[in-house]
mmCIF file of C-alpha atoms in Angstrom:
data_model
loop_
_atom_site.group_PDB
_atom_site.id
_atom_site.type_symbol
_atom_site.label_atom_id
_atom_site.label_comp_id
_atom_site.label_asym_id
_atom_site.label_seq_id
_atom_site.Cartn_x
_atom_site.Cartn_y
_atom_site.Cartn_z
ATOM 1 C CA MET A 1 117.549 128.206 106.493
ATOM 2 C CA ASN A 2 117.117 125.519 109.096
ATOM 3 C CA ILE A 3 118.458 122.103 110.018
ATOM 4 C CA GLU A 4 116.841 119.618 112.381
ATOM 5 C CA ILE A 5 118.415 116.398 113.600
ATOM 6 C CA GLU A 6 116.691 113.430 115.185
ATOM 7 C CA LYS A 7 117.777 109.906 116.067
ATOM 8 C CA THR A 8 115.803 107.028 114.553
ATOM 9 C CA GLN A 9 114.865 103.837 116.360
ATOM 10 C CA ASN A 10 117.820 102.182 114.611
ATOM 11 C CA GLY A 11 120.187 104.729 116.110
ATOM 12 C CA TRP A 12 120.760 106.483 112.784
ATOM 13 C CA GLN A 13 120.855 110.251 112.445
ATOM 14 C CA HIS A 14 118.011 111.744 110.375
ATOM 15 C CA TYR A 15 118.570 115.264 109.056
ATOM 16 C CA GLN A 16 115.932 117.692 107.765
ATOM 17 C CA LEU A 17 117.301 120.600 105.726
ATOM 18 C CA THR A 18 114.882 123.476 105.001
ATOM 19 C CA ASN A 19 115.572 126.551 102.897
ATOM 20 C CA GLY A 20 113.923 129.979 102.949
ATOM 21 C CA ASN A 21 111.279 128.864 100.430
ATOM 22 C CA GLY A 22 110.101 125.945 102.533
ATOM 23 C CA MET A 23 111.787 123.354 100.326
ATOM 24 C CA ARG A 24 112.926 120.458 102.512
ATOM 25 C CA VAL A 25 115.433 117.653 102.004
ATOM 26 C CA SER A 26 115.608 114.788 104.507
ATOM 27 C CA LEU A 27 118.483 112.318 104.676
ATOM 28 C CA LEU A 28 120.053 109.615 106.817
ATOM 29 C CA ASP A 29 123.652 109.062 107.844
ATOM 30 C CA TYR A 30 122.967 105.408 106.936
ATOM 31 C CA GLY A 31 123.812 105.050 103.261
ATOM 32 C CA GLY A 32 123.627 108.820 102.854
ATOM 33 C CA ILE A 33 120.028 108.053 101.907
ATOM 34 C CA ILE A 34 117.738 110.876 100.789
ATOM 35 C CA THR A 35 114.369 109.946 102.269
ATOM 36 C CA GLU A 36 112.279 112.946 101.185
ATOM 37 C CA ILE A 37 112.419 116.073 99.009
ATOM 38 C CA LEU A 38 109.520 118.501 99.425
ATOM 39 C CA VAL A 39 109.112 121.093 96.652
ATOM 40 C CA PRO A 40 106.174 123.314 95.640
ATOM 41 C CA ASP A 41 103.879 122.769 92.672
ATOM 42 C CA ARG A 42 102.537 125.659 90.554
ATOM 43 C CA ASN A 43 100.002 126.426 93.301
ATOM 44 C CA GLY A 44 102.665 126.548 95.994
ATOM 45 C CA VAL A 45 101.680 123.184 97.503
ATOM 46 C CA LEU A 46 104.686 121.404 99.010
ATOM 47 C CA GLU A 47 104.802 117.701 98.170
ATOM 48 C CA ASN A 48 107.358 114.914 98.183
ATOM 49 C CA VAL A 49 109.071 114.195 94.835
ATOM 50 C CA VAL A 50 111.167 111.100 95.676
ATOM 51 C CA LEU A 51 110.329 107.525 96.640
ATOM 52 C CA GLY A 52 110.935 106.553 100.244
ATOM 53 C CA TYR A 53 109.882 103.869 102.700
ATOM 54 C CA LYS A 54 107.127 104.589 105.195
ATOM 55 C CA ASN A 55 109.069 102.652 107.828
ATOM 56 C CA ILE A 56 112.611 104.002 108.284
ATOM 57 C CA SER A 57 113.920 100.560 109.303
ATOM 58 C CA ASP A 58 113.138 99.240 105.794
ATOM 59 C CA TYR A 59 116.175 101.150 104.539
ATOM 60 C CA GLU A 60 118.408 98.633 106.316
ATOM 61 C CA GLN A 61 117.932 96.187 103.430
ATOM 62 C CA ASN A 62 116.789 98.626 100.722
ATOM 63 C CA PRO A 63 116.994 96.265 97.707
ATOM 64 C CA ASN A 64 115.919 99.121 95.425
ATOM 65 C CA TYR A 65 118.661 101.498 96.656
ATOM 66 C CA PHE A 66 116.076 104.228 97.325
ATOM 67 C CA GLY A 67 117.915 107.544 97.740
ATOM 68 C CA ALA A 68 121.262 105.944 98.561
ATOM 69 C CA ILE A 69 124.878 106.766 97.774
ATOM 70 C CA THR A 70 126.081 103.892 95.585
ATOM 71 C CA GLY A 71 129.722 102.849 95.201
ATOM 72 C CA ARG A 72 132.558 102.158 95.130
ATOM 73 C CA VAL A 73 131.411 101.598 91.543
ATOM 74 C CA ALA A 74 127.781 102.426 90.804
ATOM 75 C CA GLY A 75 126.204 100.257 88.119
ATOM 76 C CA ARG A 76 126.952 96.704 86.984
ATOM 77 C CA ILE A 77 130.415 95.170 86.653
ATOM 78 C CA GLN A 78 130.403 92.176 84.315
ATOM 79 C CA ASP A 79 131.195 88.839 85.983
ATOM 80 C CA ALA A 80 132.172 90.743 89.150
ATOM 81 C CA THR A 81 135.787 90.955 87.974
ATOM 82 C CA PHE A 82 138.130 93.479 86.409
ATOM 83 C CA SER A 83 141.839 93.671 85.626
ATOM 84 C CA LEU A 84 144.021 96.597 86.606
ATOM 85 C CA ASN A 85 147.782 97.091 86.380
ATOM 86 C CA GLY A 86 148.363 93.395 85.727
ATOM 87 C CA GLY A 87 146.183 92.199 88.602
ATOM 88 C CA ILE A 88 142.742 90.602 88.453
ATOM 89 C CA TYR A 89 140.255 91.675 91.088
ATOM 90 C CA SER A 90 137.289 89.501 92.064
ATOM 91 C CA LEU A 91 134.408 91.429 93.577
ATOM 92 C CA ASP A 92 131.389 90.322 95.573
ATOM 93 C CA SER A 93 128.570 89.113 93.297
ATOM 94 C CA ASN A 94 125.119 90.369 94.215
ATOM 95 C CA GLU A 95 123.161 90.233 90.941
ATOM 96 C CA GLY A 96 123.579 86.810 89.386
ATOM 97 C CA ASN A 97 127.241 86.498 88.439
ATOM 98 C CA HIS A 98 127.633 90.256 88.385
ATOM 99 C CA HIS A 99 128.522 93.028 90.820
ATOM 100 C CA LEU A 100 125.962 95.802 91.286
ATOM 101 C CA HIS A 101 126.335 99.189 93.007
ATOM 102 C CA GLY A 102 129.392 98.318 95.067
ATOM 103 C CA GLY A 103 128.122 94.906 96.139
ATOM 104 C CA PRO A 104 126.502 93.873 99.425
ATOM 105 C CA SER A 105 129.047 95.884 101.433
ATOM 106 C CA GLY A 106 128.708 98.986 99.260
ATOM 107 C CA PHE A 107 128.362 102.603 100.317
ATOM 108 C CA HIS A 108 124.563 102.250 100.499
ATOM 109 C CA GLN A 109 124.834 100.070 103.601
ATOM 110 C CA VAL A 110 127.371 101.853 105.772
ATOM 111 C CA VAL A 111 126.853 104.524 108.415
ATOM 112 C CA TRP A 112 128.670 107.646 107.249
ATOM 113 C CA GLU A 113 130.324 110.146 109.579
ATOM 114 C CA THR A 114 128.315 113.356 109.364
ATOM 115 C CA ALA A 115 128.890 117.060 109.972
ATOM 116 C CA PRO A 116 125.946 119.451 109.465
ATOM 117 C CA PHE A 117 126.613 123.038 108.399
ATOM 118 C CA GLN A 118 124.685 126.238 107.798
ATOM 119 C CA THR A 119 125.412 129.626 106.202
ATOM 120 C CA ASP A 120 123.243 132.642 105.396
ATOM 121 C CA ASP A 121 121.979 131.055 102.169
ATOM 122 C CA THR A 122 122.840 127.346 102.396
ATOM 123 C CA VAL A 123 122.265 124.430 104.716
ATOM 124 C CA GLY A 124 123.714 120.954 104.396
ATOM 125 C CA VAL A 125 125.485 117.868 105.656
ATOM 126 C CA LYS A 126 128.994 116.621 104.886
ATOM 127 C CA LEU A 127 129.297 112.812 104.938
ATOM 128 C CA THR A 128 132.621 110.969 105.100
ATOM 129 C CA HIS A 129 133.521 107.289 104.906
ATOM 130 C CA ALA A 130 136.813 105.384 104.951
ATOM 131 C CA SER A 131 136.661 102.211 102.845
ATOM 132 C CA GLU A 132 139.500 99.809 103.607
ATOM 133 C CA ASP A 133 141.788 98.127 101.107
ATOM 134 C CA GLY A 134 140.107 94.938 99.882
ATOM 135 C CA GLU A 135 136.592 95.943 100.916
ATOM 136 C CA GLY A 136 134.165 94.323 98.488
ATOM 137 C CA GLY A 137 137.193 93.060 96.559
ATOM 138 C CA TYR A 138 138.427 96.508 95.516
ATOM 139 C CA PRO A 139 142.051 97.597 95.889
ATOM 140 C CA GLY A 140 143.107 100.625 97.923
ATOM 141 C CA ASN A 141 142.119 102.489 101.029
ATOM 142 C CA VAL A 142 139.568 105.018 99.774
ATOM 143 C CA ASN A 143 138.501 108.099 101.711
ATOM 144 C CA THR A 144 135.245 109.519 100.396
ATOM 145 C CA THR A 145 133.348 112.717 101.134
ATOM 146 C CA VAL A 146 129.830 113.425 99.868
ATOM 147 C CA THR A 147 128.328 116.829 100.645
ATOM 148 C CA TYR A 148 124.616 117.615 100.329
ATOM 149 C CA THR A 149 123.927 121.359 100.091
ATOM 150 C CA LEU A 150 120.473 122.972 99.850
ATOM 151 C CA THR A 151 120.331 126.573 98.585
ATOM 152 C CA ASN A 152 117.672 129.271 98.502
ATOM 153 C CA GLN A 153 117.544 128.821 94.721
ATOM 154 C CA ASN A 154 115.941 125.407 95.359
ATOM 155 C CA GLU A 155 119.159 123.677 94.310
ATOM 156 C CA LEU A 156 120.242 120.404 95.865
ATOM 157 C CA ILE A 157 123.997 120.226 95.235
ATOM 158 C CA LEU A 158 125.791 116.891 95.571
ATOM 159 C CA ASP A 159 129.586 117.171 95.751
ATOM 160 C CA TYR A 160 131.651 113.989 95.629
ATOM 161 C CA SER A 161 135.339 113.812 96.571
ATOM 162 C CA ALA A 162 137.641 110.821 97.102
ATOM 163 C CA THR A 163 141.291 109.822 97.344
ATOM 164 C CA THR A 164 142.987 106.415 97.278
ATOM 165 C CA ASP A 165 146.419 105.059 98.190
ATOM 166 C CA LYS A 166 146.286 102.474 95.367
ATOM 167 C CA THR A 167 144.977 102.860 91.855
ATOM 168 C CA THR A 168 141.404 101.572 91.961
ATOM 169 C CA ALA A 169 137.967 101.667 90.349
ATOM 170 C CA LEU A 170 135.575 104.341 91.585
ATOM 171 C CA THR A 171 132.462 106.142 90.363
ATOM 172 C CA ILE A 172 129.885 107.313 92.882
ATOM 173 C CA THR A 173 126.314 108.476 92.419
ATOM 174 C CA ASN A 174 123.008 108.970 94.195
ATOM 175 C CA HIS A 175 120.159 106.558 93.502
ATOM 176 C CA SER A 176 117.097 108.713 94.210
ATOM 177 C CA TYR A 177 113.879 107.849 92.380
ATOM 178 C CA PHE A 178 112.188 111.076 91.293
ATOM 179 C CA ASN A 179 108.466 111.558 90.724
ATOM 180 C CA LEU A 180 107.504 115.183 90.116
ATOM 181 C CA SER A 181 103.741 114.537 90.236
ATOM 182 C CA GLY A 182 103.958 115.037 94.010
ATOM 183 C CA ASN A 183 103.271 112.500 96.750
ATOM 184 C CA LEU A 184 103.372 109.756 94.086
ATOM 185 C CA ALA A 185 100.065 110.872 92.575
ATOM 186 C CA GLU A 186 100.938 109.268 89.222
ATOM 187 C CA THR A 187 103.610 107.058 87.689
ATOM 188 C CA VAL A 188 106.406 108.786 85.753
ATOM 189 C CA GLN A 189 105.180 107.659 82.339
ATOM 190 C CA ASN A 190 104.050 111.186 81.406
ATOM 191 C CA HIS A 191 107.228 112.870 82.653
ATOM 192 C CA PHE A 192 108.754 114.775 79.721
ATOM 193 C CA VAL A 193 112.539 114.327 79.663
ATOM 194 C CA THR A 194 115.049 116.319 77.619
ATOM 195 C CA MET A 195 118.645 115.066 77.642
ATOM 196 C CA ALA A 196 121.860 116.216 75.948
ATOM 197 C CA SER A 197 122.896 112.780 74.702
ATOM 198 C CA ASP A 198 123.724 111.540 71.191
ATOM 199 C CA GLU A 199 124.581 107.943 72.145
ATOM 200 C CA PHE A 200 123.555 105.261 74.596
ATOM 201 C CA VAL A 201 125.184 101.952 75.530
ATOM 202 C CA GLU A 202 123.750 98.712 74.178
ATOM 203 C CA LEU A 203 122.869 96.015 76.736
ATOM 204 C CA ASP A 204 122.679 92.242 76.528
ATOM 205 C CA GLU A 205 119.873 90.156 78.055
ATOM 206 C CA GLU A 206 121.526 90.393 81.511
ATOM 207 C CA LEU A 207 121.702 94.210 81.285
ATOM 208 C CA ILE A 208 125.472 94.048 80.792
ATOM 209 C CA PRO A 209 127.018 96.425 78.226
ATOM 210 C CA THR A 210 128.011 94.732 74.958
ATOM 211 C CA GLY A 211 130.678 97.342 74.248
ATOM 212 C CA LYS A 212 128.629 98.946 71.490
ATOM 213 C CA LYS A 213 127.380 102.529 71.514
ATOM 214 C CA ILE A 214 124.163 103.234 69.612
ATOM 215 C CA ASP A 215 123.271 106.520 67.921
ATOM 216 C CA VAL A 216 120.003 107.724 69.457
ATOM 217 C CA THR A 217 118.703 109.111 66.152
ATOM 218 C CA ASP A 218 115.325 107.680 65.144
ATOM 219 C CA THR A 219 115.046 105.603 68.335
ATOM 220 C CA PRO A 220 113.025 105.977 71.577
ATOM 221 C CA PHE A 221 116.402 106.845 73.172
ATOM 222 C CA ASP A 222 116.555 110.239 71.467
ATOM 223 C CA PHE A 223 115.736 112.764 74.195
ATOM 224 C CA ARG A 224 117.552 115.690 72.569
ATOM 225 C CA GLN A 225 114.282 117.465 71.733
ATOM 226 C CA GLY A 226 112.430 115.874 74.641
ATOM 227 C CA ARG A 227 109.954 112.995 74.867
ATOM 228 C CA LYS A 228 107.778 111.231 77.421
ATOM 229 C CA ILE A 229 109.126 108.233 79.322
ATOM 230 C CA ALA A 230 106.029 106.386 78.074
ATOM 231 C CA ASP A 231 107.590 106.336 74.590
ATOM 232 C CA GLY A 232 110.126 103.768 75.750
ATOM 233 C CA ILE A 233 107.638 101.829 77.831
ATOM 234 C CA GLN A 234 105.329 101.393 74.836
ATOM 235 C CA SER A 235 108.180 100.857 72.367
ATOM 236 C CA THR A 236 108.941 97.641 70.496
ATOM 237 C CA HIS A 237 112.649 98.568 70.312
ATOM 238 C CA GLU A 238 114.788 95.603 71.348
ATOM 239 C CA GLN A 239 116.727 97.648 73.909
ATOM 240 C CA ASN A 240 113.529 98.788 75.630
ATOM 241 C CA ARG A 241 112.357 95.177 75.705
ATOM 242 C CA ILE A 242 115.643 94.033 77.292
ATOM 243 C CA ALA A 243 115.102 96.628 80.042
ATOM 244 C CA ASP A 244 111.720 95.046 80.842
ATOM 245 C CA ASN A 245 109.852 97.632 78.751
ATOM 246 C CA GLY A 246 111.523 100.837 79.816
ATOM 247 C CA TYR A 247 114.966 102.309 80.318
ATOM 248 C CA ASP A 248 117.914 101.012 82.350
ATOM 249 C CA HIS A 249 120.632 102.417 80.111
ATOM 250 C CA TYR A 250 123.759 104.541 80.208
ATOM 251 C CA PHE A 251 123.528 107.708 78.109
ATOM 252 C CA LEU A 252 126.729 109.507 77.135
ATOM 253 C CA PHE A 253 126.404 113.271 77.427
ATOM 254 C CA ASN A 254 127.442 115.527 74.617
ATOM 255 C CA GLN A 255 129.514 118.422 75.904
ATOM 256 C CA THR A 256 127.633 121.291 74.263
ATOM 257 C CA ASN A 257 125.193 121.945 77.100
ATOM 258 C CA ASP A 258 125.886 122.845 80.730
ATOM 259 C CA GLU A 259 122.392 121.668 81.624
ATOM 260 C CA LYS A 260 122.363 117.948 80.840
ATOM 261 C CA ILE A 261 118.804 116.932 81.748
ATOM 262 C CA ASN A 262 115.452 118.673 82.078
ATOM 263 C CA VAL A 263 112.363 116.908 83.451
ATOM 264 C CA ARG A 264 108.836 118.348 83.331
ATOM 265 C CA GLU A 265 105.580 117.155 84.870
ATOM 266 C CA GLU A 266 102.658 118.957 83.289
ATOM 267 C CA THR A 267 99.927 118.431 85.888
ATOM 268 C CA SER A 268 101.915 119.803 88.856
ATOM 269 C CA GLY A 269 103.947 122.302 86.842
ATOM 270 C CA ARG A 270 107.121 121.045 88.492
ATOM 271 C CA MET A 271 110.382 121.029 86.565
ATOM 272 C CA MET A 272 113.770 119.596 87.553
ATOM 273 C CA THR A 273 117.073 120.338 85.853
ATOM 274 C CA VAL A 274 120.253 118.324 86.245
ATOM 275 C CA LYS A 275 123.688 119.873 85.805
ATOM 276 C CA THR A 276 126.816 117.758 86.239
ATOM 277 C CA ASN A 277 130.477 117.373 85.284
ATOM 278 C CA GLN A 278 130.007 113.615 85.016
ATOM 279 C CA PRO A 279 130.344 112.168 81.483
ATOM 280 C CA GLY A 280 127.014 110.345 81.430
ATOM 281 C CA VAL A 281 123.971 109.066 83.276
ATOM 282 C CA PHE A 282 122.080 105.867 83.898
ATOM 283 C CA MET A 283 118.397 106.596 83.407
ATOM 284 C CA TYR A 284 116.369 103.914 85.157
ATOM 285 C CA THR A 285 112.573 103.938 84.996
ATOM 286 C CA SER A 286 112.012 101.561 87.946
ATOM 287 C CA THR A 287 111.128 98.702 85.616
ATOM 288 C CA ASN A 288 112.246 96.185 88.259
ATOM 289 C CA LEU A 289 110.428 97.866 91.144
ATOM 290 C CA GLU A 290 108.137 95.207 92.529
ATOM 291 C CA GLU A 291 104.729 95.817 94.042
ATOM 292 C CA GLY A 292 104.168 95.617 97.762
ATOM 293 C CA PHE A 293 106.852 97.871 99.276
ATOM 294 C CA GLU A 294 105.160 100.218 101.726
ATOM 295 C CA LEU A 295 106.209 103.727 100.738
ATOM 296 C CA VAL A 296 105.350 106.970 102.522
ATOM 297 C CA GLU A 297 102.331 107.764 100.361
ATOM 298 C CA ARG A 298 101.350 104.436 98.760
ATOM 299 C CA ASP A 299 102.578 100.956 97.894
ATOM 300 C CA SER A 300 105.230 100.574 95.231
ATOM 301 C CA GLU A 301 104.606 99.701 91.598
ATOM 302 C CA LYS A 302 106.497 99.580 88.316
ATOM 303 C CA TYR A 303 107.314 102.977 86.739
ATOM 304 C CA LEU A 304 106.676 104.864 89.966
ATOM 305 C CA GLY A 305 110.007 106.718 89.824
ATOM 306 C CA VAL A 306 112.868 107.619 87.507
ATOM 307 C CA CYS A 307 116.544 107.654 88.523
ATOM 308 C CA PHE A 308 119.220 109.874 86.992
ATOM 309 C CA GLU A 309 122.454 108.261 88.157
ATOM 310 C CA THR A 310 125.159 110.642 86.945
ATOM 311 C CA GLN A 311 128.503 108.830 86.769
ATOM 312 C CA ALA A 312 131.257 107.338 84.608
ATOM 313 C CA SER A 313 130.765 103.967 82.901
ATOM 314 C CA PRO A 314 131.531 100.580 84.520
ATOM 315 C CA ALA A 315 131.684 99.241 80.935
ATOM 316 C CA SER A 316 135.099 100.944 80.738
ATOM 317 C CA LEU A 317 136.513 98.091 82.853
ATOM 318 C CA HIS A 318 135.885 95.634 79.989
ATOM 319 C CA HIS A 319 135.615 97.768 76.836
ATOM 320 C CA LYS A 320 137.608 100.574 75.262
ATOM 321 C CA ASP A 321 136.394 104.115 74.600
ATOM 322 C CA PHE A 322 134.023 104.440 77.535
ATOM 323 C CA PRO A 323 134.265 107.083 80.306
ATOM 324 C CA SER A 324 136.804 105.625 82.733
ATOM 325 C CA VAL A 325 136.111 104.677 86.344
ATOM 326 C CA ILE A 326 139.812 104.368 87.221
ATOM 327 C CA LEU A 327 141.121 106.613 89.995
ATOM 328 C CA GLN A 328 144.894 106.876 90.226
ATOM 329 C CA ALA A 329 146.659 106.919 93.579
ATOM 330 C CA ASP A 330 147.875 110.492 93.015
ATOM 331 C CA GLU A 331 144.506 111.848 91.847
ATOM 332 C CA THR A 332 141.543 113.359 93.678
ATOM 333 C CA TYR A 333 138.090 112.318 92.502
ATOM 334 C CA GLU A 334 135.959 115.460 92.317
ATOM 335 C CA LYS A 335 132.478 115.406 90.810
ATOM 336 C CA GLN A 336 129.339 117.475 91.222
ATOM 337 C CA THR A 337 125.676 117.066 90.326
ATOM 338 C CA VAL A 338 123.071 119.784 90.904
ATOM 339 C CA PHE A 339 119.336 119.092 90.975
ATOM 340 C CA THR A 340 117.346 122.336 90.661
ATOM 341 C CA PHE A 341 113.583 122.474 91.160
ATOM 342 C CA LYS A 342 111.474 125.091 89.390
ATOM 343 C CA ILE A 343 107.869 125.814 88.400
ATOM 344 C CA GLU A 344 106.593 126.206 84.855
#
């Protein structure tokens, strides 16, 4: 186990966590951004499996949220408003009339306090941030801790914890774009995804939830037995069309499986599993990723990565019977997501 720390030209701290197998995770204190994850293919070749900018300073804007912690509320909040305990809260709009991923002053664009740690079989970084009452329009002083832990089982464990002094809205996730082909050799269209989800949330033309849940049966959204991402890209289903020919949808997990998601890439032999105590996930197939961003290995293009944003549902602020994002003043927010990398 090893941890290396360097200062970037921007003055940020850049951490490199390496386990006993050579797997490496790199991250910044700025936005808690994961910049690189190196894992072996079936031949033992270590390659990067996430999208990241070639130039570190490009993360300062980061319109695609590459690798970042997103919050206070990850996802879209309709009309950038919500009501809570008789009050109406107006948030910063940053996607048309709507509020996306915590707004322009969200967690993805703050420098987090960091504390690296190391044990016999783990290495990691604890990140903390104090968000003041009214920041971005949200009520409450919120103290948040996100801990990245790398184990010798090739697990990347993300632990999220938060408290607030006023009841508020909060659901935090990580916005890494995964590509298991290695060093962005291919798009993710042939990634084979299995997901423990019976329902997904219908979207309108602005990608805002309508309040309706759709049974995945007999649709390109049925990943229970596994299917390629290309199925949704090539689909004529109205919901795939709305997402610009792909997926940008919230899937509600069924509670029968501990392992919620499994992703396989046949050429490299890499496999990633996702375990979480979150109630659902946004699966986003980078349908809005524009060409021309200079990434570490190549320029960006549509379908180059897939995000698995485990979280509760922002739709719960406007519709009933969705996983709630409300955190009470006397509660502690505690969530965990584990990404494990294996070889087939």
